Each structure stands twice: as C-alpha cells, then as structure tokens.
Coordinates of C-alpha atoms in Angstrom, one line a residue:
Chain W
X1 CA 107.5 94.0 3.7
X2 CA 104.5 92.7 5.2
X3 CA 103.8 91.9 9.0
X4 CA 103.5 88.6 10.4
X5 CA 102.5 88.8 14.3
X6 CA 103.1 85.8 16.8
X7 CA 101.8 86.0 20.4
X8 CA 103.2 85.0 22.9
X9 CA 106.8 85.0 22.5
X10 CA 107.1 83.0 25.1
X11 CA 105.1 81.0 27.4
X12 CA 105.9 78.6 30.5
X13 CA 103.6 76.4 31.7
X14 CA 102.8 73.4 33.9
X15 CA 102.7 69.6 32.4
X16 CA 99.1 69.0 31.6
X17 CA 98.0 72.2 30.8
X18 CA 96.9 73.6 27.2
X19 CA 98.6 76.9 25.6
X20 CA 97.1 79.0 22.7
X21 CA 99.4 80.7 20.2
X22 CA 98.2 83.5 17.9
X23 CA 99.2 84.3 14.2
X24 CA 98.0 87.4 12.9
X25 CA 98.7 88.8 9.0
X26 CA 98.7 92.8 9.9
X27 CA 98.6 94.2 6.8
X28 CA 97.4 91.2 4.6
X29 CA 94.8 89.1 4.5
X30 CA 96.2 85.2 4.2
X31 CA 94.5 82.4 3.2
X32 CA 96.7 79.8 3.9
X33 CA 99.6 80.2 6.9
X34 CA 102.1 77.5 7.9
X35 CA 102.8 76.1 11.5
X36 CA 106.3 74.9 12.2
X37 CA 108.7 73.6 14.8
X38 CA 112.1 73.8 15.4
X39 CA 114.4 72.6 17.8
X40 CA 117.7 73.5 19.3
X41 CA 120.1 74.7 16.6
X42 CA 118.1 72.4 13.8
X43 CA 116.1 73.7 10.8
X44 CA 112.0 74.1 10.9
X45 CA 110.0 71.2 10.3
X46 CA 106.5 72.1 9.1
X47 CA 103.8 70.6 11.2
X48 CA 100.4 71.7 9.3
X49 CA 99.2 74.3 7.0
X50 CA 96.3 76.1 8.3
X51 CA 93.7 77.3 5.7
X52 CA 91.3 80.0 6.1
X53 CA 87.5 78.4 6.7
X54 CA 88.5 74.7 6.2
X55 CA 90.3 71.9 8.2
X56 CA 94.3 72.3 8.8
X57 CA 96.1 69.7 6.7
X58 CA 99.0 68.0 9.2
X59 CA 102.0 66.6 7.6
X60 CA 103.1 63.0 8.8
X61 CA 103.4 62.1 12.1
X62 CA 102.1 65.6 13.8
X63 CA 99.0 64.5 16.0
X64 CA 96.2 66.3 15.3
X65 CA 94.6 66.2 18.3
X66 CA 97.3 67.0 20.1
X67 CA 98.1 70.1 18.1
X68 CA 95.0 72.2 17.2
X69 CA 94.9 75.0 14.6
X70 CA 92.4 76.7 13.8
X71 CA 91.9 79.4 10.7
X72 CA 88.9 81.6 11.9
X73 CA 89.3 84.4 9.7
X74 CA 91.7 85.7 7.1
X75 CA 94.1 87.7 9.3
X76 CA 94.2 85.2 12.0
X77 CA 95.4 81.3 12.8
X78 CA 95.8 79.2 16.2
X79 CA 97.7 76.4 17.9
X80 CA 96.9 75.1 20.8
X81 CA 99.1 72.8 22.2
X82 CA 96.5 70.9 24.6
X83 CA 97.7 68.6 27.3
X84 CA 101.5 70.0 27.3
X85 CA 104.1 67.8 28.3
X86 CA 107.9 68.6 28.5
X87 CA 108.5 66.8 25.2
X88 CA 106.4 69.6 23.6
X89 CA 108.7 72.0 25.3
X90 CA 110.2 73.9 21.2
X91 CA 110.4 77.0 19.5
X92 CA 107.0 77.3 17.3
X93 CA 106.8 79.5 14.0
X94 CA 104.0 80.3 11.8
X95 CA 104.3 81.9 8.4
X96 CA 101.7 83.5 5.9
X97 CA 101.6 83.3 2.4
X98 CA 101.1 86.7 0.8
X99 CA 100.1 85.7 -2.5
X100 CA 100.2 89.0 -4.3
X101 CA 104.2 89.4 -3.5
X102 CA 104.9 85.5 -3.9
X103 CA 106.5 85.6 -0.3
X104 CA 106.1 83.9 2.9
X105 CA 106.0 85.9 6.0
X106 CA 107.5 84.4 9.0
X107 CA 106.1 85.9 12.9
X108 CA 109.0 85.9 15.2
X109 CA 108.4 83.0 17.1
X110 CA 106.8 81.4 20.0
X111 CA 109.0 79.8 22.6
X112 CA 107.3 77.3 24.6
X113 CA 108.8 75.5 27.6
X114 CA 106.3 73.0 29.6
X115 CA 107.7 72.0 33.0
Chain N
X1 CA 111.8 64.3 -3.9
X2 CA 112.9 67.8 -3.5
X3 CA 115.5 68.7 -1.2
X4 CA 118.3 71.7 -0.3
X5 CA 121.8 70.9 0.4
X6 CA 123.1 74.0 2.3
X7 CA 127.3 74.0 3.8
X8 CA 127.4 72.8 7.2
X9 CA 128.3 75.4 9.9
X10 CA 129.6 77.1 12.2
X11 CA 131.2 79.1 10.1
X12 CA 133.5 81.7 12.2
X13 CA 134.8 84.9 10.0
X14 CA 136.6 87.7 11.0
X15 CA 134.8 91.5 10.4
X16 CA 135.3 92.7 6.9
X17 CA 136.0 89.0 5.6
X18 CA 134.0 87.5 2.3
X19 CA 131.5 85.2 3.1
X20 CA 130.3 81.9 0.9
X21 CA 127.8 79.9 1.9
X22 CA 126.8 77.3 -0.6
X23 CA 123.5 76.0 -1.0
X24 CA 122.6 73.3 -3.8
X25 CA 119.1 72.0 -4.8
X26 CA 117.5 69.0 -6.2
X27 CA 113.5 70.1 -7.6
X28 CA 111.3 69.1 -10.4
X29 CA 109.8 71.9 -12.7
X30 CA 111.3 75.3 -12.1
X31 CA 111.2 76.1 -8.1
X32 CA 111.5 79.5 -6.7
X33 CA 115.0 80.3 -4.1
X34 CA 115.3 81.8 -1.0
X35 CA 117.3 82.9 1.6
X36 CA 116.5 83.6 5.3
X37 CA 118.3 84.7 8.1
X38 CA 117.3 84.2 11.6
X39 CA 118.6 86.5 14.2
X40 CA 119.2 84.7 17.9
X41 CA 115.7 84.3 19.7
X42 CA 113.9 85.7 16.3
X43 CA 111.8 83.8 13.6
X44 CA 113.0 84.3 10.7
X45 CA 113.1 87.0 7.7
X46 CA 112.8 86.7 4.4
X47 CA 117.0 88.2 3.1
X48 CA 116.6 87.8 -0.4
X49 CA 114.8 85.4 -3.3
X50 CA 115.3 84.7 -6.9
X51 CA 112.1 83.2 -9.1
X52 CA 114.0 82.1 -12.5
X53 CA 117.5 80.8 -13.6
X54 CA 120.0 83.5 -13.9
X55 CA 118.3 86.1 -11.6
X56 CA 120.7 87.9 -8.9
X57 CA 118.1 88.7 -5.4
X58 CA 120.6 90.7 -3.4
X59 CA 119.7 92.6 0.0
X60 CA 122.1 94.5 2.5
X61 CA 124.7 93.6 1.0
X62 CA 123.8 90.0 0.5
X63 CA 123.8 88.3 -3.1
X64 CA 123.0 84.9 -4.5
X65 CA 122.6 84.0 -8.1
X66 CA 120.3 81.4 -8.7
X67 CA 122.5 78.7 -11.4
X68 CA 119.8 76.5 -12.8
X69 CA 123.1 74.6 -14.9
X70 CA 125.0 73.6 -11.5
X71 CA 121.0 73.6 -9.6
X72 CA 123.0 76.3 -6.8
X73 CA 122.0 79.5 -5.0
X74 CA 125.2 80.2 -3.3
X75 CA 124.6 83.4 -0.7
X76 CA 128.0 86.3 -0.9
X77 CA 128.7 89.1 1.3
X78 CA 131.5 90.7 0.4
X79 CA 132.3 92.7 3.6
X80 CA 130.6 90.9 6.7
X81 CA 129.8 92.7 10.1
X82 CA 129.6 91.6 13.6
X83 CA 125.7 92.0 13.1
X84 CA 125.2 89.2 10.5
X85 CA 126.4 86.8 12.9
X86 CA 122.9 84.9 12.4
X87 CA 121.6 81.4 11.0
X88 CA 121.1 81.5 7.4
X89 CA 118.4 78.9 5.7
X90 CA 118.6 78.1 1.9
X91 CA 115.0 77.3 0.9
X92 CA 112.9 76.4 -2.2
X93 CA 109.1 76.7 -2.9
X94 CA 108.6 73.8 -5.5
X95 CA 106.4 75.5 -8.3
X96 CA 106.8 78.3 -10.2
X97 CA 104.9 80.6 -7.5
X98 CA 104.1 80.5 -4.1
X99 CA 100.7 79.9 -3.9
X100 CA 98.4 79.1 -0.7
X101 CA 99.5 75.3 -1.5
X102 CA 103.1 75.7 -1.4
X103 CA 105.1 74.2 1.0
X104 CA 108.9 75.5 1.6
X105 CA 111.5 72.8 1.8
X106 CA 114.3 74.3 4.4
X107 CA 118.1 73.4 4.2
X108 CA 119.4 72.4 7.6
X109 CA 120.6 76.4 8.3
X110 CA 124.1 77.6 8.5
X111 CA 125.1 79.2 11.8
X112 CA 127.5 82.4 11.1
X113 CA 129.3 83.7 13.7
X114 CA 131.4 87.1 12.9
X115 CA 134.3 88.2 15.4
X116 CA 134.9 91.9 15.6

C-alpha cells in the first residue's frame, strides 16, 4: 500500500514555544490529508482537513490560530502547534486520501509532550 | 448523524482463541467500512475494508462481512496471536467513495490484548 510519512515521531518542548510537524504522501500525490488528535487510550478526533493550495477547513472547536496547517504542495502538509502549552501535550496523526485506491493512508504518528 | 458503535474493550484472549469484535453503524446513503488496527506507539493501518453490502474484506487472517440488513461489520480471527494484541478502530466513510471530502467517522477502538 501506499506510504504516509510523519516527522517527528516525537518532539518535547518547552511551554511557549511553537513545533512543526511534517506529512509527506511518498508515493502519491494527495490533495486533501487529514490532521487528528488522540488522547490516552481514546479514539482520533479530527481537527482539520488540509487541502492542497487552499485554506485548511477546522472542525468545531479546534483554534485555528492555534493550530496552523498548511498544504504547500501535493506531497506535503503542516501543523504547527504555535505557543505550546502542556494542555497540547497529545498524540497527533495525519492521513492522506489516495483517491485512485479509495483509501486513507495514516503516517505513524507524532507524539508531542510540552513541558 | 452518522456514527459507529464498536464493543467496548479490553478484551483479553488466550493464543489460538477466536476473536469477535462487533462493530454496528448508523449512516445515510451507502457508506464504505473499515477496519484499523493500531500497534502500541504506531498510527494506525488500514487491516481490511468492504465498499457494498455483502462484501467479505479479509487480511492476515482477519475477516469482516459488511451486513447492510443488521447495519454490522463485525471483525473474526479465527486463530489469534500474541502479535495482534493491538487497538482495533471500526470506521465508516459516509458516501459511496472516499473522495478528497470525506471525512472518517471512528468508533471508540477496542483494545485487544492476547496472552501467550
């Protein structure tokens, strides 16, 4: 199956401080890919879906301007997560839609943890 | 709205034992089913998927049959291992494709544990 790449897999950083995380399509270019968040032993909850050349659309009650995406080319979305604060502290997934197989590709996820 | 009912874990089997774990769905039109399975400290992967009533997705092992009468996509192993000990998600895409605006809705994932 296709290849969904996350980077990092995990990140620590201090309160205050703003983290990027990378989701890269390897072997299939994606116009649309999914952010989501999970928590401890609960199931994902989908923050925004990130399209290629356009603005993200967030899903109720996800700040914006506290969690940027950004789509800048067909292989390849961002979050950053700007002013961290331990409350942000989550495991973070993206997924990619490969449209030709019907399928969405999951990365292997970002662990976050702001101290 | 559209939703996935999935059994509520842990569920703790012994190596070799049959696994059920039910999954039931409330959608309008004609949704496609999945199943993932997330490894500890992994995202998740994509085990098997079904796109019409009546069709069987199976992988290692794994089956589900999705019943569009009793609106269930019930995942069976028949013979689990130590290494399926993972957290399995039922999941639906709410049209007839995934296209770039489909959103899958998640059940609540059902942790597996296997002892050897």
């Amino acid at each position: 199956g296709a290849v969904v790449s996350q980077h990092p897999s995990w990140v620590i950083c201090k309160s205050g401080t703003s983290v990027k995380i990378e989701c890269r399509s390897l072997d299939f270019q994606a116009t649309t890919m999914f952010w989501y968040r999970q928590f401890p032993k609960q199931s994902l909850m989908l923050m925004a879906t990130s399209n290629e050349g356009s603005k993200a659309t967030y899903e109720q009650g996800v700040e914006k301007d506290k969690f940027l995406i950004n789509h800048a080319s067909l292989t390849l979305s961002t979050l950053t997560v700007t002013s961290a604060h331990p409350e942000d502290s989550s495991f973070y997934i993206c997924s990619a839609v490969q449209v030709q197989e019907n399928i969405q590709y999951f990365g292997a996820g970002t662990r976050l943890s702001v101290l | 709205g559209n939703s996935v009912t999935q059994m509520e874990g842990p569920v703790t089997l012994s190596e070799e034992a049959f696994l059920t774990i039910n999954c039931t769905y409330t959608a309008t039109g004609y949704p496609s089913l999945f199943w993932y399975v997330q490894y500890p400290g992994e995202g998740l992967q994509l085990l098997l998927k079904a796109t019409k009533a009546d069709d069987k997705g199976s992988n290692k092992g794994f089956e589900a049959t999705y019943r569009k009468e009793t609106t269930s996509f019930h995942l069976e192993k028949g013979s689990v291992q130590v290494s399926d000990s993972a957290v399995y998600f039922c999941a639906l895409s709410d049209r007839w494709t995934v296209n770039r605006d489909d959103k899958i809705i998640f059940g609540k994932g059902t942790r597996l544990h296997i002892l050897p």
